[in-house]
CSV table of C-alpha atoms in Angstrom, one decimal:
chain,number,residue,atom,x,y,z
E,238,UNK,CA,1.0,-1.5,-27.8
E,239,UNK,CA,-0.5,-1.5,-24.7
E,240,UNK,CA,1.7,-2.4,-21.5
E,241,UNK,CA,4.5,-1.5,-18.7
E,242,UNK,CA,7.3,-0.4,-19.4
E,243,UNK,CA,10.2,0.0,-16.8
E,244,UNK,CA,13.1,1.6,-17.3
E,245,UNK,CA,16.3,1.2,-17.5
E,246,UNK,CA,17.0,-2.3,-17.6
E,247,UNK,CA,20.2,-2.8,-15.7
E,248,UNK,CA,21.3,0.1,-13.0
E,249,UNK,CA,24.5,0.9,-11.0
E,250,UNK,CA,24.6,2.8,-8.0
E,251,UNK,CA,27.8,4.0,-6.1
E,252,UNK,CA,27.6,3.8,-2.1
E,253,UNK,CA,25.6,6.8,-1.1
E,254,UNK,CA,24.0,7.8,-4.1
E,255,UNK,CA,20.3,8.3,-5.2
E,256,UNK,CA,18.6,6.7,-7.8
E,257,UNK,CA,15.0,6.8,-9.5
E,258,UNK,CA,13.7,3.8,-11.4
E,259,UNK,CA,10.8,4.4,-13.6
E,260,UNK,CA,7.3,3.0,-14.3
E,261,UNK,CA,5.2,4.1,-17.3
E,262,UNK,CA,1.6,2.3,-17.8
E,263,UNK,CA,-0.5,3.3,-20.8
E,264,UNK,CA,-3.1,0.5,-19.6
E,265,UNK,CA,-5.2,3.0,-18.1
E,266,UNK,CA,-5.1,1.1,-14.6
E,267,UNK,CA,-5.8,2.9,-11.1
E,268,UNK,CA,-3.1,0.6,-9.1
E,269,UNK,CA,0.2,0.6,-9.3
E,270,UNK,CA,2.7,-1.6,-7.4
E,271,UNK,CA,6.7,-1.8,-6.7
E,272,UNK,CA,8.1,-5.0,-5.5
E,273,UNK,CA,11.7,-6.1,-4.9
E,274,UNK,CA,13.1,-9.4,-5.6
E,275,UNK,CA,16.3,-10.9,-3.9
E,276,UNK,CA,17.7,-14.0,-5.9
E,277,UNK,CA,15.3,-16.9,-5.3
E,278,UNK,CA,13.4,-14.7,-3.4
E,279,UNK,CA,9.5,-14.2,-3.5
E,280,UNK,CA,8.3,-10.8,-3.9
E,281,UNK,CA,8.3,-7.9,-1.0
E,282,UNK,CA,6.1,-5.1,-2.0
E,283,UNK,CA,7.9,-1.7,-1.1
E,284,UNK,CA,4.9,1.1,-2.3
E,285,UNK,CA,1.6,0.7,-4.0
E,286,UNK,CA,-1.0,3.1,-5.2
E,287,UNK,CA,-4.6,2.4,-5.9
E,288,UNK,CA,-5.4,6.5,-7.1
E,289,UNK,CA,-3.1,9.5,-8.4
E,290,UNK,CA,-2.0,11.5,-5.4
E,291,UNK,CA,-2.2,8.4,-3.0
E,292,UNK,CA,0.3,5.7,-2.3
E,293,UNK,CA,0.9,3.2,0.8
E,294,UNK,CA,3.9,2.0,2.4
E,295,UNK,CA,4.5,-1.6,2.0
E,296,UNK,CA,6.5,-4.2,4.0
E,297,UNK,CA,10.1,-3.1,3.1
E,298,UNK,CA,9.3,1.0,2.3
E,299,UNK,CA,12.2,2.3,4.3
E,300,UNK,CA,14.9,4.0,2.3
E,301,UNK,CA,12.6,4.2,-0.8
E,302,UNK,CA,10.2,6.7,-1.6
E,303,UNK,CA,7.3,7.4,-4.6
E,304,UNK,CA,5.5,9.8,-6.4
E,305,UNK,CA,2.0,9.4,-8.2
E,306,UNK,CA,1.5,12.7,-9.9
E,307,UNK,CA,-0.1,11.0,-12.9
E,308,UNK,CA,-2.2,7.7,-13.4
E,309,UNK,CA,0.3,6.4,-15.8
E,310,UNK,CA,4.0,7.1,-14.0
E,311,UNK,CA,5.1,6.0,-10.7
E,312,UNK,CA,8.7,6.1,-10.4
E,313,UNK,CA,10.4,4.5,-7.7
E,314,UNK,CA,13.7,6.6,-5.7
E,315,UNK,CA,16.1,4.3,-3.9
E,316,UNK,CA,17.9,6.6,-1.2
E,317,UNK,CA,21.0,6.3,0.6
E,318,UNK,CA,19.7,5.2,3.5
E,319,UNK,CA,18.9,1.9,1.7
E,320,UNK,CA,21.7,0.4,2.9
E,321,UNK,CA,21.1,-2.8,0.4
E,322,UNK,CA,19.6,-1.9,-2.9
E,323,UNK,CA,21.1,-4.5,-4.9
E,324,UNK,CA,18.4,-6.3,-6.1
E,325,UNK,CA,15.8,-6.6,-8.9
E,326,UNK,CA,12.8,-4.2,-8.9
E,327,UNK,CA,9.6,-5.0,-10.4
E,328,UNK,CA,7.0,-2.7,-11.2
E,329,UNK,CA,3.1,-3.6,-11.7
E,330,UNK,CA,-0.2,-2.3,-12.5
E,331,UNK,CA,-3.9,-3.5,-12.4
E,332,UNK,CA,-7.2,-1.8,-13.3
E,333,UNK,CA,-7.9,-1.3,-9.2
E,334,UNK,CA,-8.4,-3.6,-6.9
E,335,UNK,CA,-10.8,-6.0,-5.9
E,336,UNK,CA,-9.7,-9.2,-8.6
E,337,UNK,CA,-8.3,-7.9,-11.4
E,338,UNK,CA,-4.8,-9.1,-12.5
E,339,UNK,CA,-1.5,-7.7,-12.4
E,340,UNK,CA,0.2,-6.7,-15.4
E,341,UNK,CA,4.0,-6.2,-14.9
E,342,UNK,CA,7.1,-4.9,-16.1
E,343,UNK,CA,10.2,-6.5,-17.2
E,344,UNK,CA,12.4,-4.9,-14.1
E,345,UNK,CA,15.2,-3.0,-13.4
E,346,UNK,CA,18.4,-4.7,-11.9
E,347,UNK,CA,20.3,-2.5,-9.1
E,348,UNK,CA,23.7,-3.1,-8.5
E,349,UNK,CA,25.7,-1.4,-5.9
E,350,UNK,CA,29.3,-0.9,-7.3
Y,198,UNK,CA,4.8,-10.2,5.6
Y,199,UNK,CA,4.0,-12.9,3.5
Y,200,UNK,CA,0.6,-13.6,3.1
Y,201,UNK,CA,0.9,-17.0,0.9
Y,202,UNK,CA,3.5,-19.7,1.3
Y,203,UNK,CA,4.2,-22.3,-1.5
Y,204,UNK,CA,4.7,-25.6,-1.2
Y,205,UNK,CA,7.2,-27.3,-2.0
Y,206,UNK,CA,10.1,-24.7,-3.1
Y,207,UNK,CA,11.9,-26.4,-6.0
Y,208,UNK,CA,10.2,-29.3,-7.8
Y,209,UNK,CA,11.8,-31.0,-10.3
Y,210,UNK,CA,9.9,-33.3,-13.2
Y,211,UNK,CA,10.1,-35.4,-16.3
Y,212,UNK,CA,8.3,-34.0,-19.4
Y,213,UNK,CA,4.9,-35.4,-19.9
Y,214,UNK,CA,3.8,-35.8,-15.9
Y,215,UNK,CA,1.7,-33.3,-13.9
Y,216,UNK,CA,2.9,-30.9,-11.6
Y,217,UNK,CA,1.2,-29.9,-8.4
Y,218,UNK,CA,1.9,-26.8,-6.3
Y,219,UNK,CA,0.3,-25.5,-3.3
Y,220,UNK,CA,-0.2,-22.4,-1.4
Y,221,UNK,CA,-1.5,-21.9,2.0
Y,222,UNK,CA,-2.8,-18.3,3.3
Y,223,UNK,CA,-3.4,-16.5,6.3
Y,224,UNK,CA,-5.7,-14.1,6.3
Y,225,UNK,CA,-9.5,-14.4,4.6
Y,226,UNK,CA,-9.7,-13.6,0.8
Y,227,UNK,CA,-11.7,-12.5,-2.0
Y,228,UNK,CA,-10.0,-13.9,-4.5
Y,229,UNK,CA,-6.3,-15.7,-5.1
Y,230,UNK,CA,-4.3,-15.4,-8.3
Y,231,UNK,CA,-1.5,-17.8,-9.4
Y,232,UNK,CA,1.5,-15.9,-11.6
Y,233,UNK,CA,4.5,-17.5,-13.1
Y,234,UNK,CA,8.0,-16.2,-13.4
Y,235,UNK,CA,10.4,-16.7,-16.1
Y,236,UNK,CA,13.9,-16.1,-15.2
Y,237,UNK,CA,15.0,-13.2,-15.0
Y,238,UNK,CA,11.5,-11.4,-16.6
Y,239,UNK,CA,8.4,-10.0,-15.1
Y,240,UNK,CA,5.5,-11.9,-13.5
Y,241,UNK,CA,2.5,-13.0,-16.2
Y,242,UNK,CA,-0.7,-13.5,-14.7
Y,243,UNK,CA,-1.8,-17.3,-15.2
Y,244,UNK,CA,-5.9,-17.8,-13.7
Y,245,UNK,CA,-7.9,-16.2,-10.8
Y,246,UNK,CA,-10.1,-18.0,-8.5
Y,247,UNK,CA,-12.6,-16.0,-6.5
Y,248,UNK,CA,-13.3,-17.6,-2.8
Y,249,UNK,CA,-16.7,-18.7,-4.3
Y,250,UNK,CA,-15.6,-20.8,-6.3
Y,251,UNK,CA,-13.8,-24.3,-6.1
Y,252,UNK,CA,-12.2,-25.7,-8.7
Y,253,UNK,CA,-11.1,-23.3,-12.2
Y,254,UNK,CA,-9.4,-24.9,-15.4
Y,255,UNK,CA,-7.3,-22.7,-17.5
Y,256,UNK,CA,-5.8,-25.0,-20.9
Y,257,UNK,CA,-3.6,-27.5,-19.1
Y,258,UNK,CA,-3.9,-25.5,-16.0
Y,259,UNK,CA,-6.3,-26.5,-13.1
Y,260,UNK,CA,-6.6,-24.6,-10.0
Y,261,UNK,CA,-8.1,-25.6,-6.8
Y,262,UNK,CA,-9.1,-23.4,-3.8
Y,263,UNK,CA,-10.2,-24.2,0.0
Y,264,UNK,CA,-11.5,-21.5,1.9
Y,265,UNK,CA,-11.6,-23.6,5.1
Y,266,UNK,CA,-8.0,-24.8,4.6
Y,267,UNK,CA,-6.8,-21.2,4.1
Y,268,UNK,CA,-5.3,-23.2,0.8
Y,269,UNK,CA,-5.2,-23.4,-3.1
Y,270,UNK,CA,-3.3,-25.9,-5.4
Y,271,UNK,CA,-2.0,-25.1,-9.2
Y,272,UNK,CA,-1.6,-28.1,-11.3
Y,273,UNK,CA,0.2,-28.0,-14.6
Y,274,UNK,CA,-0.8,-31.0,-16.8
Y,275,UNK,CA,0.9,-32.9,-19.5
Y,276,UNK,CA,4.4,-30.9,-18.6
Y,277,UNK,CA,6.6,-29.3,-21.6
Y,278,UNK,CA,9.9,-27.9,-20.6
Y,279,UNK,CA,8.7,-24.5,-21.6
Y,280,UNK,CA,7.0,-24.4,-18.3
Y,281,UNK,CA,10.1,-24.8,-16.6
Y,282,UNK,CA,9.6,-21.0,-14.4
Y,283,UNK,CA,9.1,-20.2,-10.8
Y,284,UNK,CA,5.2,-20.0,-9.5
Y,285,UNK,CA,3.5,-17.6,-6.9
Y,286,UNK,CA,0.4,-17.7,-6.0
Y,287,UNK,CA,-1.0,-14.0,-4.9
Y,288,UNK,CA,-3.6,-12.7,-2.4
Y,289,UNK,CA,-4.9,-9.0,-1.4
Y,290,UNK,CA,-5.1,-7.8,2.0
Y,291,UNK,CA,-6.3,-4.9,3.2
Y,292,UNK,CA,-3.8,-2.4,5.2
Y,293,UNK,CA,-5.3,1.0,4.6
Y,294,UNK,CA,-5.9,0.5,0.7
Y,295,UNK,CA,-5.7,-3.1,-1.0
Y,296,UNK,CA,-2.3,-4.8,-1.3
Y,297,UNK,CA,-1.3,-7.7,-3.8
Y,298,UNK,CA,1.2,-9.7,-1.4
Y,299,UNK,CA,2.9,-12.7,-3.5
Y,300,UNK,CA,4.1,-15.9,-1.8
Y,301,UNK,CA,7.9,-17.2,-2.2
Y,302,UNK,CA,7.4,-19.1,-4.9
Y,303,UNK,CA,7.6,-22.2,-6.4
Y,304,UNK,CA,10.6,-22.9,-8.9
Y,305,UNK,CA,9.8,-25.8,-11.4
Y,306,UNK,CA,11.8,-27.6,-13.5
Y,307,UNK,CA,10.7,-29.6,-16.4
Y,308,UNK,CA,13.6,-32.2,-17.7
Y,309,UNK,CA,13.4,-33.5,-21.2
């Protein structure tokens, strides 16, 4: 089946420690996206990508960092110095830009403990 | 920054009657997309409209777009409680590539 897959579901952090959350596509797509979510929250894009070996900040990048290596991965690390992680991540993916639709994952919750 | 604000934030309905949300913009667009949000789950994309065009209909979904107005307006028809889910309508800007920046959402309710 084609689709997104993010992995793992549910993710606990201690204080101070690093993290990577992954994003697999087998859609073939050229853009990827990260977003975080806050509860009742909209959206806040943190990286995107429109090409392998390219990636933006977005609004909120700062204690998070990417990699796009390949067209189909683009994991997402959540560093210490992102001093509020706890949230839920949501990775997406569209053929490129320019109107075509976002196809996204199911997320990853980050908890702090 | 958000590009796209919705209108109003919660809206709560009986089954059976329409639901109308709306989302205002900034900056000029190509196109707008309107996404719902189950709880809890990813987004799914629900219709596109490009800034030529006015009106688009989707099943029991109609959307509406005003380019002078900086505006659009999603309206659900003939409500089921399965469409209880939040709402965001979504732009792209340009910032060095293309970005897909989502409003805050709408959160409906559809009571039985």
């Amino acid at each position: 089946d084609g689709g997104i897959t993010q992995s793992p579901k549910y993710l606990f952090r201690k204080e101070g420690q690093n993290v990577t959350l992954s994003c697999e596509q087998n859609l073939n797509h050229d853009a990827m996206y990260w977003y975080r979510q806050d509860p009742g929250q909209g959206l806040r894009l943190i990286y995107y990508s429109q090409i392998v070996n390219d990636f933006q900040k977005g609004d909120i990048a700062e204690g998070y960092s990417v990699s796009r290596e390949k067209k189909e991965s683009f994991p997402l690390s959540v560093t210490s110095a992102q001093k509020n992680p706890t949230a839920f991540y949501l990775c997406a993916s569209s053929q490129s830009t320019g109107g075509y639709a976002a196809f996204f994952g199911q997320g990853t919750r980050l908890t702090v403990v | 920054s958000q590009q796209g604000e919705e209108d109003p934030q919660a809206l709560s309905i009986q089954e059976g009657e329409n639901a109308t949300m709306n989302c205002s913009y900034k900056t000029s667009i190509n196109n707008l997309q309107w996404y719902r949000q189950n709880s809890g789950r990813g987004l799914v994309h629900l219709i596109l409209i490009r800034s030529n065009e006015r009106e688009k209909h989707s099943g029991r979904l109609r959307v509406t777009l005003d380019t002078s107005k900086k505006s659009s307006s999603l309206l659900i028809t003939a409500s089921r409680a399965a469409d209880t889910a939040s709402y965001f309508c979504a732009t792209e800007i340009f910032q060095g590539a293309q970005k897909l920046v989502f409003g805050q959402g709408t959160r409906l309710t559809i009571n039985p």
